[in-house]
Amino acid sequence: MATVCGFVERIKYRNEENGYTVLSLTDEGEEYTLVGNFHYISEGEMVEATGPMTEHPVYGEQMTVETYEIKAPEDTAAMERYLGSGAVKGIGAALAARIVRRFKADTFRIMEEEPERLSEVKGISEKMAMAISEQVEEKKEMRQAMMFLQEYGISMSLAVKIYQEYGPRLYTVIKENPYQLADDIAGVGFKMADEIAKRVGIFTDSDFRIKSGVLYTLLQATGNGHTYLPETDLLSQASELLRVEPQSIEKHLMDMQIDKRLVIRESEGVRVVYASQYYYMEMGVARMLHDLNIRGREPEEKIRKKLLQIQKEESIELDEKQVQAVVEAVNSGLLIITGGPGTGKTTTINTIIRYFESEEMEILLAAPTGRAAKRMTEATGYEARTIHRLLEISGMPGDERSIGMHFERNEENPLDADAVIIDETSMVDIHLMQSLLKAVNPGTRLILVGDVNQLPSVGPGNVLKDVIEAGCFNVVMLTRIFRQASQSDIVVNAHKINAGETVPLGKKSNDFLFIK
């Protein structure tokens, strides 16, 4: 572990989002390369840094900074060097020299305590003097805040986010309710806020702690696919997390409803609790599905006649359910096509595409994953994309609150299409469904295809299953196993399992094996 103390000669690289910086520092004539998270640091500043020296294969010896402290310039030469470096906007080398020549060792005290006196220097107006003073004060406040936050074990990169969010208010937040950090700042969860609260000395049964713990429990549930929890489950899990009695938690639920942080509803005789954002997300999805569910007026006879012609041209034969799916696709703003493996979902999609093509309609195809989109492209001969690409994602995927991540396609910039067909919809969670529906205008046909018994979404919500069970929308369920698929024991046994029938495990099979 080494320590260096000197002036920042040059900032070679800085990532403005996370503060990762590469800089060169001069200590008594020796130049060092430092790498680490330095947010509010400028060329010309005096820094004392500690960390291990490592050998980079390309850039040579450098220090990986673990802790650092910005030192106030101690002599007139250091003051002039700092002010002339561009650290304070509006002051160049010549003006810095004049300021230090006028006020000497008293320069920084004058800037902080009597900033109006800066106008005594040629080239500085009263307005400029106050602007310089504000900059110096802001940097001083920021450094004090960084030191304060590091006392509570908060890393430098996170301390900067906290300072940017709250400014001078951060002292009140940390001392009175550090759990607010979990609500406001990406990268801070309940457990980190709880650790800070312990260091501050906040009691286990604090109202803030219990409310934050309830929201954390609901957030953890979303990781297991749930948009809500039954009240009894919530109280039990939150009680275990917080190490307080369920009764101590229950009394806070009403307050949290009043604060619009929770929504409590009754479902099938059971009280269930949502984090409000998920309740309104579900409500929004339901409303948008309802708005899309418009009936067309194309005569069924005309559709069936055209469909016979397509079957003849494509040499395909549809069963009655598949024909019904095509008819409904033509006359429905929203259609769900579902069925187990081997029931002809792909053939049905292909026929719908051919019908829409014959009507010169603009069609978009998508699926939740790259693999599913590739399969869809191969099966239809029509380009399919992931839903994320269809909606034109920008920014970096990852945490939902990731800086700058959003979809370019939305209610203000909807998809330009007459029909949108989504395959493998069982894998679409409530977040992605909401984003998709925002980008589909009423009047555009939306066709959702999937098998509710296939892979569910990784994220919260069981959207396809819930939409089908709602009984409010057009659903065509394909049930016939076609001849080619019926030769696969995987397909046959999948249907047997869904029907609750016994699967013969000892039977010889080409594609279905039972291994102990």
XYZ file of C-alpha atoms in Angstrom:
516
model
C 0.000 0.000 0.000
C 1.444 3.369 -1.039
C 0.526 7.017 -0.342
C 1.187 9.942 -2.689
C 0.433 13.638 -2.182
C 0.644 16.166 -4.985
C -1.056 18.194 -7.706
C -3.422 16.816 -10.357
C -1.501 17.633 -13.545
C -3.990 16.228 -16.067
C -7.257 14.302 -16.133
C -6.674 11.779 -18.920
C -10.105 10.112 -18.831
C -13.346 10.478 -16.884
C -16.655 8.600 -17.041
C -19.190 11.258 -15.987
C -21.818 8.669 -14.951
C -19.803 6.631 -12.441
C -16.849 8.970 -11.861
C -14.177 6.464 -12.967
C -11.109 8.618 -13.679
C -7.541 8.197 -14.892
C -5.296 11.130 -13.902
C -1.659 12.044 -13.629
C -0.393 13.469 -10.316
C 2.951 15.127 -9.542
C 4.511 14.526 -6.115
C 7.865 16.294 -5.560
C 8.834 16.059 -9.229
C 7.701 12.405 -9.632
C 4.680 11.756 -11.901
C 2.169 9.014 -10.974
C -0.866 7.613 -12.799
C -3.900 7.204 -10.518
C -7.089 5.299 -11.357
C -10.275 5.252 -9.275
C -13.603 6.971 -8.671
C -12.968 10.732 -8.472
C -16.109 12.725 -9.169
C -15.619 16.354 -8.190
C -11.912 16.720 -8.799
C -10.178 19.212 -11.070
C -6.762 19.734 -12.596
C -4.579 21.790 -10.244
C -6.079 20.399 -7.034
C -3.855 18.946 -4.322
C -4.695 15.336 -3.496
C -3.435 12.801 -0.962
C -4.260 9.272 -2.197
C -3.649 5.781 -0.840
C -3.819 2.440 -2.647
C -1.786 -0.440 -4.087
C 0.653 0.151 -6.954
C -0.012 -2.226 -9.853
C 1.658 -2.885 -13.216
C -0.722 -2.442 -16.177
C 0.377 -4.458 -19.265
C -0.161 -1.437 -21.570
C -0.011 1.699 -19.384
C 2.721 0.650 -16.952
C 2.798 1.379 -13.209
C -0.335 2.953 -11.728
C -2.026 3.334 -8.355
C -5.534 1.918 -7.824
C -6.886 4.491 -5.369
C -8.820 3.134 -2.373
C -9.054 6.363 -0.329
C -8.220 9.942 -1.090
C -8.529 13.403 0.417
C -8.465 16.763 -1.362
C -6.140 19.131 0.474
C -6.520 22.917 0.544
C -3.609 24.701 -1.199
C -1.174 25.703 1.562
C 1.056 28.368 -0.046
C 0.604 31.140 -2.606
C 2.243 29.119 -5.402
C -0.194 26.233 -4.770
C -3.151 28.636 -4.646
C -2.159 30.253 -7.945
C -1.623 26.864 -9.537
C -5.040 25.596 -8.390
C -6.997 28.724 -9.456
C -5.177 28.919 -12.810
C -5.892 25.271 -13.676
C -9.494 25.941 -14.698
C -10.878 24.409 -11.492
C -12.929 27.603 -10.979
C -14.861 28.610 -14.087
C -13.909 32.074 -15.368
C -10.419 32.177 -13.827
C -7.437 31.594 -16.109
C -3.710 31.613 -15.318
C -3.261 35.412 -15.680
C -6.304 36.267 -13.526
C -5.279 33.672 -10.905
C -1.865 35.362 -10.653
C -3.481 38.789 -10.121
C -5.876 37.451 -7.411
C -3.057 35.754 -5.445
C -0.740 38.761 -5.878
C -3.494 40.995 -4.389
C -4.607 38.805 -1.447
C -1.564 36.493 -0.928
C -2.098 33.775 1.750
C -5.536 35.257 2.543
C -6.904 34.373 -0.951
C -9.207 31.464 -0.006
C -10.515 33.177 3.130
C -11.443 36.209 1.026
C -13.204 33.978 -1.548
C -15.275 32.286 1.164
C -15.916 35.117 3.652
C -15.579 38.428 1.752
C -16.172 37.497 -1.921
C -17.193 41.071 -2.852
C -13.529 42.106 -2.343
C -12.541 40.034 -5.413
C -13.820 42.994 -7.470
C -10.740 44.884 -6.228
C -8.776 42.824 -8.765
C -8.626 44.214 -12.316
C -10.882 42.193 -14.653
C -13.370 41.005 -11.979
C -16.797 42.642 -11.731
C -19.003 42.343 -8.608
C -21.246 39.853 -10.447
C -18.254 37.713 -11.444
C -16.885 37.905 -7.868
C -20.133 36.404 -6.498
C -20.168 33.675 -9.176
C -16.578 32.684 -8.249
C -17.523 32.611 -4.558
C -20.541 30.347 -5.240
C -18.336 27.849 -7.085
C -15.757 27.760 -4.290
C -18.528 27.323 -1.675
C -20.198 24.509 -3.657
C -16.927 22.583 -3.945
C -16.300 23.053 -0.216
C -19.829 21.814 0.644
C -19.408 18.801 -1.631
C -16.098 17.821 -0.009
C -17.582 18.124 3.468
C -20.527 15.965 2.364
C -18.166 13.290 0.942
C -16.261 13.127 4.243
C -19.514 12.978 6.243
C -20.925 10.130 4.127
C -17.705 8.117 4.235
C -17.986 8.050 8.037
C -21.062 5.821 7.524
C -19.253 3.389 5.233
C -20.690 4.865 2.027
C -18.450 4.475 -1.031
C -17.281 7.537 -2.943
C -19.322 6.721 -6.091
C -22.510 6.262 -4.042
C -21.758 9.375 -1.952
C -21.728 11.432 -5.156
C -25.164 10.070 -6.174
C -26.508 10.973 -2.715
C -25.049 14.488 -2.922
C -26.482 14.990 -6.424
C -29.933 13.848 -5.235
C -30.222 15.804 -1.973
C -27.548 18.510 -1.879
C -27.276 20.086 1.624
C -30.455 18.168 2.643
C -28.475 14.908 2.797
C -27.474 15.480 6.447
C -31.143 15.502 7.505
C -31.950 12.441 5.360
C -29.048 10.377 6.730
C -29.672 11.285 10.378
C -33.475 11.094 10.370
C -34.490 8.616 7.657
C -31.691 6.857 5.740
C -34.332 4.436 4.409
C -35.362 7.189 2.004
C -32.139 6.406 0.103
C -33.636 3.050 -0.950
C -36.616 4.857 -2.542
C -34.680 7.617 -4.273
C -31.285 6.300 -5.344
C -30.413 3.503 -7.777
C -27.959 1.069 -6.178
C -29.224 1.520 -2.615
C -31.454 -1.244 -1.293
C -33.096 -1.803 2.071
C -30.137 -3.744 3.468
C -27.630 -1.005 2.687
C -29.970 1.651 4.118
C -30.473 -0.553 7.194
C -26.706 -0.783 7.710
C -26.397 3.025 7.538
C -29.347 3.347 9.969
C -27.563 1.081 12.478
C -24.470 3.300 12.360
C -26.647 6.403 12.812
C -28.340 4.755 15.805
C -31.936 4.402 14.506
C -34.053 1.911 16.526
C -35.169 -1.478 15.173
C -38.868 -0.601 15.507
C -38.517 2.806 13.802
C -41.542 3.664 11.633
C -39.237 4.499 8.721
C -37.487 1.120 9.027
C -40.706 -0.895 9.115
C -42.219 0.915 6.119
C -39.025 0.508 4.107
C -38.869 -3.195 5.093
C -42.442 -3.751 3.847
C -41.586 -2.239 0.450
C -38.355 -4.263 0.317
C -40.317 -7.479 0.983
C -42.693 -6.669 -1.890
C -39.722 -5.843 -4.133
C -38.116 -9.206 -3.295
C -41.412 -10.873 -4.232
C -41.200 -9.336 -7.725
C -37.899 -11.211 -8.129
C -39.923 -14.410 -7.703
C -42.468 -13.284 -10.304
C -45.153 -11.805 -8.012
C -46.706 -8.367 -8.474
C -48.362 -8.616 -5.020
C -48.411 -10.770 -1.878
C -51.312 -12.003 0.261
C -51.331 -9.844 3.404
C -50.564 -12.827 5.701
C -47.503 -13.764 3.588
C -46.303 -10.156 3.544
C -46.578 -9.798 7.329
C -44.815 -13.129 7.907
C -41.904 -12.384 5.522
C -41.491 -8.743 6.656
C -41.578 -9.847 10.305
C -38.734 -12.300 9.660
C -36.708 -9.666 7.798
C -37.205 -6.882 10.362
C -37.185 -9.100 13.472
C -40.318 -7.405 14.830
C -43.774 -8.807 15.596
C -46.328 -8.896 12.687
C -48.679 -6.660 14.748
C -46.000 -3.921 14.730
C -46.026 -4.056 10.920
C -49.774 -4.375 10.361
C -50.575 -0.982 11.885
C -48.350 0.735 9.288
C -50.120 -0.694 6.227
C -52.998 1.799 6.427
C -50.564 4.744 6.674
C -48.690 3.437 3.645
C -51.965 3.261 1.719
C -52.731 6.895 2.635
C -49.204 7.831 1.466
C -49.983 5.996 -1.826
C -47.064 3.618 -1.388
C -49.280 0.516 -1.085
C -52.583 -0.625 -2.548
C -54.604 -3.263 -0.657
C -57.370 -5.120 -2.497
C -59.449 -8.229 -1.933
C -58.956 -11.098 -4.388
C -61.067 -14.257 -4.064
C -61.761 -13.457 -0.416
C -58.083 -12.844 0.418
C -56.554 -9.419 1.193
C -53.592 -8.839 -1.120
C -50.989 -6.059 -0.956
C -49.317 -4.373 -3.938
C -46.496 -1.859 -4.055
C -48.535 0.929 -5.691
C -46.357 1.090 -8.817
C -47.217 -2.554 -9.659
C -50.919 -2.095 -8.987
C -51.081 0.880 -11.351
C -48.901 -0.968 -13.867
C -51.430 -3.831 -13.930
C -54.314 -1.355 -14.167
C -52.566 0.432 -17.047
C -51.983 -2.828 -18.930
C -55.652 -3.817 -18.450
C -56.845 -0.416 -19.714
C -54.582 -0.497 -22.796
C -55.668 -4.071 -23.652
C -59.304 -2.942 -23.329
C -58.637 0.046 -25.638
C -57.093 -2.230 -28.300
C -60.015 -4.688 -28.179
C -61.949 -3.235 -31.123
C -64.222 -5.378 -33.342
C -63.936 -5.190 -37.152
C -66.798 -5.563 -39.634
C -65.304 -7.693 -42.408
C -67.916 -10.353 -43.416
C -66.826 -13.817 -42.230
C -67.899 -15.392 -45.527
C -65.543 -13.123 -47.453
C -62.637 -13.949 -45.078
C -63.222 -17.714 -45.360
C -63.386 -17.491 -49.163
C -60.042 -15.692 -49.321
C -58.609 -18.138 -46.790
C -59.493 -21.125 -49.012
C -57.572 -19.469 -51.838
C -54.492 -18.944 -49.593
C -54.609 -22.589 -48.413
C -54.698 -23.739 -52.024
C -51.779 -21.486 -53.064
C -49.648 -22.432 -50.020
C -50.648 -26.144 -50.068
C -51.719 -26.085 -46.417
C -54.788 -27.459 -44.674
C -56.162 -25.732 -41.570
C -58.515 -27.273 -39.034
C -61.612 -25.343 -37.915
C -59.869 -23.795 -34.864
C -57.055 -22.456 -37.053
C -59.572 -21.028 -39.531
C -61.368 -19.381 -36.583
C -58.034 -17.874 -35.458
C -57.493 -16.277 -38.897
C -61.077 -14.941 -39.005
C -60.667 -13.457 -35.513
C -57.269 -11.981 -36.460
C -58.876 -10.064 -39.324
C -61.773 -8.776 -37.212
C -60.084 -8.232 -33.807
C -58.008 -5.376 -32.507
C -56.648 -7.835 -29.902
C -56.403 -11.614 -30.296
C -54.756 -14.304 -28.170
C -53.837 -17.595 -29.882
C -52.808 -20.323 -27.470
C -52.217 -24.065 -27.526
C -49.751 -26.736 -26.505
C -46.816 -28.029 -28.568
C -47.653 -29.433 -32.004
C -51.085 -27.773 -32.243
C -50.249 -25.662 -35.315
C -49.563 -22.225 -33.828
C -46.762 -21.520 -36.346
C -48.899 -22.604 -39.330
C -51.682 -20.328 -38.064
C -49.278 -17.354 -37.727
C -47.987 -18.007 -41.266
C -51.525 -18.035 -42.675
C -52.431 -14.801 -40.848
C -49.263 -13.174 -42.273
C -50.158 -14.308 -45.836
C -53.701 -12.949 -45.392
C -52.450 -9.583 -44.120
C -49.862 -9.427 -46.944
C -52.615 -9.933 -49.504
C -54.354 -6.897 -47.962
C -51.075 -4.912 -48.288
C -50.886 -4.421 -44.523
C -47.684 -3.442 -42.683
C -46.784 -6.339 -40.323
C -44.255 -6.436 -37.460
C -43.137 -9.686 -35.784
C -41.376 -9.989 -32.426
C -40.600 -12.351 -29.544
C -39.179 -11.840 -26.027
C -35.775 -13.454 -26.654
C -33.236 -13.531 -29.476
C -33.566 -17.284 -29.842
C -37.387 -17.134 -30.058
C -37.152 -14.287 -32.606
C -34.700 -16.319 -34.714
C -37.047 -19.346 -34.638
C -39.954 -17.098 -35.637
C -37.948 -15.705 -38.583
C -37.022 -19.221 -39.758
C -40.603 -20.483 -39.429
C -42.313 -17.542 -41.171
C -39.682 -16.282 -43.622
C -40.519 -12.830 -42.255
C -38.036 -10.782 -40.185
C -38.781 -11.052 -36.453
C -36.997 -9.011 -33.770
C -36.792 -9.109 -30.020
C -39.443 -6.918 -28.369
C -36.629 -4.734 -26.992
C -35.299 -4.115 -30.518
C -38.812 -3.600 -31.871
C -39.367 -0.868 -29.262
C -35.900 0.584 -30.023
C -34.245 0.380 -26.614
C -31.644 3.013 -25.833
C -29.263 3.189 -22.869
C -27.848 0.212 -21.004
C -30.183 -2.652 -19.965
C -29.949 -3.884 -16.379
C -31.433 -2.224 -13.316
C -34.926 -0.809 -14.031
C -33.771 2.595 -12.754
C -30.610 2.542 -14.932
C -29.657 6.055 -16.068
C -30.933 6.870 -19.540
C -32.448 3.456 -20.327
C -35.762 3.796 -22.161
C -37.674 2.751 -25.280
C -37.806 5.186 -28.208
C -41.164 3.685 -29.222
C -43.952 4.722 -26.852
C -47.325 6.508 -26.769
C -45.741 9.602 -28.334
C -43.846 7.642 -30.991
C -45.940 4.486 -31.623
C -45.046 1.553 -33.871
C -45.867 2.219 -37.512
C -47.777 -0.963 -38.396
C -51.215 -2.341 -39.204
C -50.558 -5.551 -37.263
C -48.085 -6.614 -34.570
C -47.635 -10.333 -33.868
C -45.820 -11.408 -30.677
C -44.751 -15.060 -30.256
C -43.798 -16.850 -26.984
C -45.891 -14.311 -25.048
C -45.790 -16.490 -21.910
C -42.256 -15.111 -21.372
C -43.392 -11.448 -21.392
C -43.516 -9.866 -17.913
C -45.662 -6.944 -16.749
C -42.890 -4.347 -17.371
C -42.304 -5.397 -20.981
C -46.034 -5.786 -21.706
C -46.685 -2.254 -20.456
C -43.890 -0.879 -22.674
C -45.173 -2.826 -25.692
C -48.783 -1.703 -25.250
C -47.732 1.943 -24.904
C -46.249 1.686 -28.416
C -49.336 0.083 -30.033
C -52.069 2.536 -31.014
C -55.752 1.505 -30.918
C -56.577 0.541 -34.515
C -53.387 -1.524 -34.849
C -54.089 -5.252 -34.570
C -52.149 -6.937 -31.756
C -51.902 -10.743 -31.864
C -50.380 -12.494 -28.836
C -49.316 -16.105 -29.406
C -48.097 -18.492 -26.714
C -48.569 -21.503 -24.496
C -49.370 -20.746 -20.836
C -47.725 -24.055 -19.859
C -44.409 -23.047 -21.428
C -41.644 -20.986 -19.775
C -43.102 -18.166 -17.647
C -41.587 -14.689 -17.562
C -38.472 -14.127 -15.448
C -39.854 -10.786 -14.247
C -43.042 -10.132 -12.258
C -46.454 -11.042 -13.631
C -48.012 -13.988 -15.450
C -49.483 -11.797 -18.158
C -50.551 -14.275 -20.860
C -52.259 -16.615 -18.377
C -54.055 -13.721 -16.644
C -55.220 -12.178 -19.940
C -56.690 -15.534 -21.041
C -58.340 -16.203 -17.656
C -59.834 -12.684 -17.560
C -62.428 -13.861 -20.107
C -62.676 -10.335 -21.589
C -60.759 -10.838 -24.837
C -60.864 -13.004 -27.979
C -58.979 -16.220 -27.266
C -58.601 -19.062 -29.756
C -57.295 -22.244 -28.136
C -55.731 -24.754 -30.541
C -56.114 -28.303 -29.221
C -55.571 -30.734 -32.123
C -52.122 -32.388 -32.265
C -51.136 -32.607 -35.918
C -49.843 -35.852 -37.472
C -46.166 -34.860 -37.632
C -46.191 -33.641 -34.013
C -48.109 -36.717 -32.834
C -45.074 -38.845 -33.783
C -43.078 -37.069 -31.048
C -43.479 -38.608 -27.590
C -42.302 -35.302 -26.079
C -45.335 -33.545 -27.588
C -47.753 -36.365 -26.726
C -46.499 -36.660 -23.144
C -46.571 -32.862 -22.655
C -50.289 -32.910 -23.446
C -50.813 -35.927 -21.152
C -49.110 -34.111 -18.249
C -51.275 -31.012 -18.815
C -54.387 -33.207 -18.865
C -53.338 -34.959 -15.646
C -52.884 -38.335 -17.383
C -50.197 -40.943 -16.595
C -47.026 -40.850 -18.698
C -45.566 -44.313 -19.550
C -41.935 -44.035 -18.423
C -40.658 -47.458 -19.493
C -41.783 -47.240 -23.139
C -39.070 -47.061 -25.831
C -39.033 -43.694 -27.577
C -36.946 -41.759 -30.113
C -37.091 -38.455 -28.255
C -38.497 -38.998 -24.746
C -36.173 -40.527 -22.144
C -36.684 -41.169 -18.448
C -33.388 -41.170 -16.510
C -33.230 -41.782 -12.764
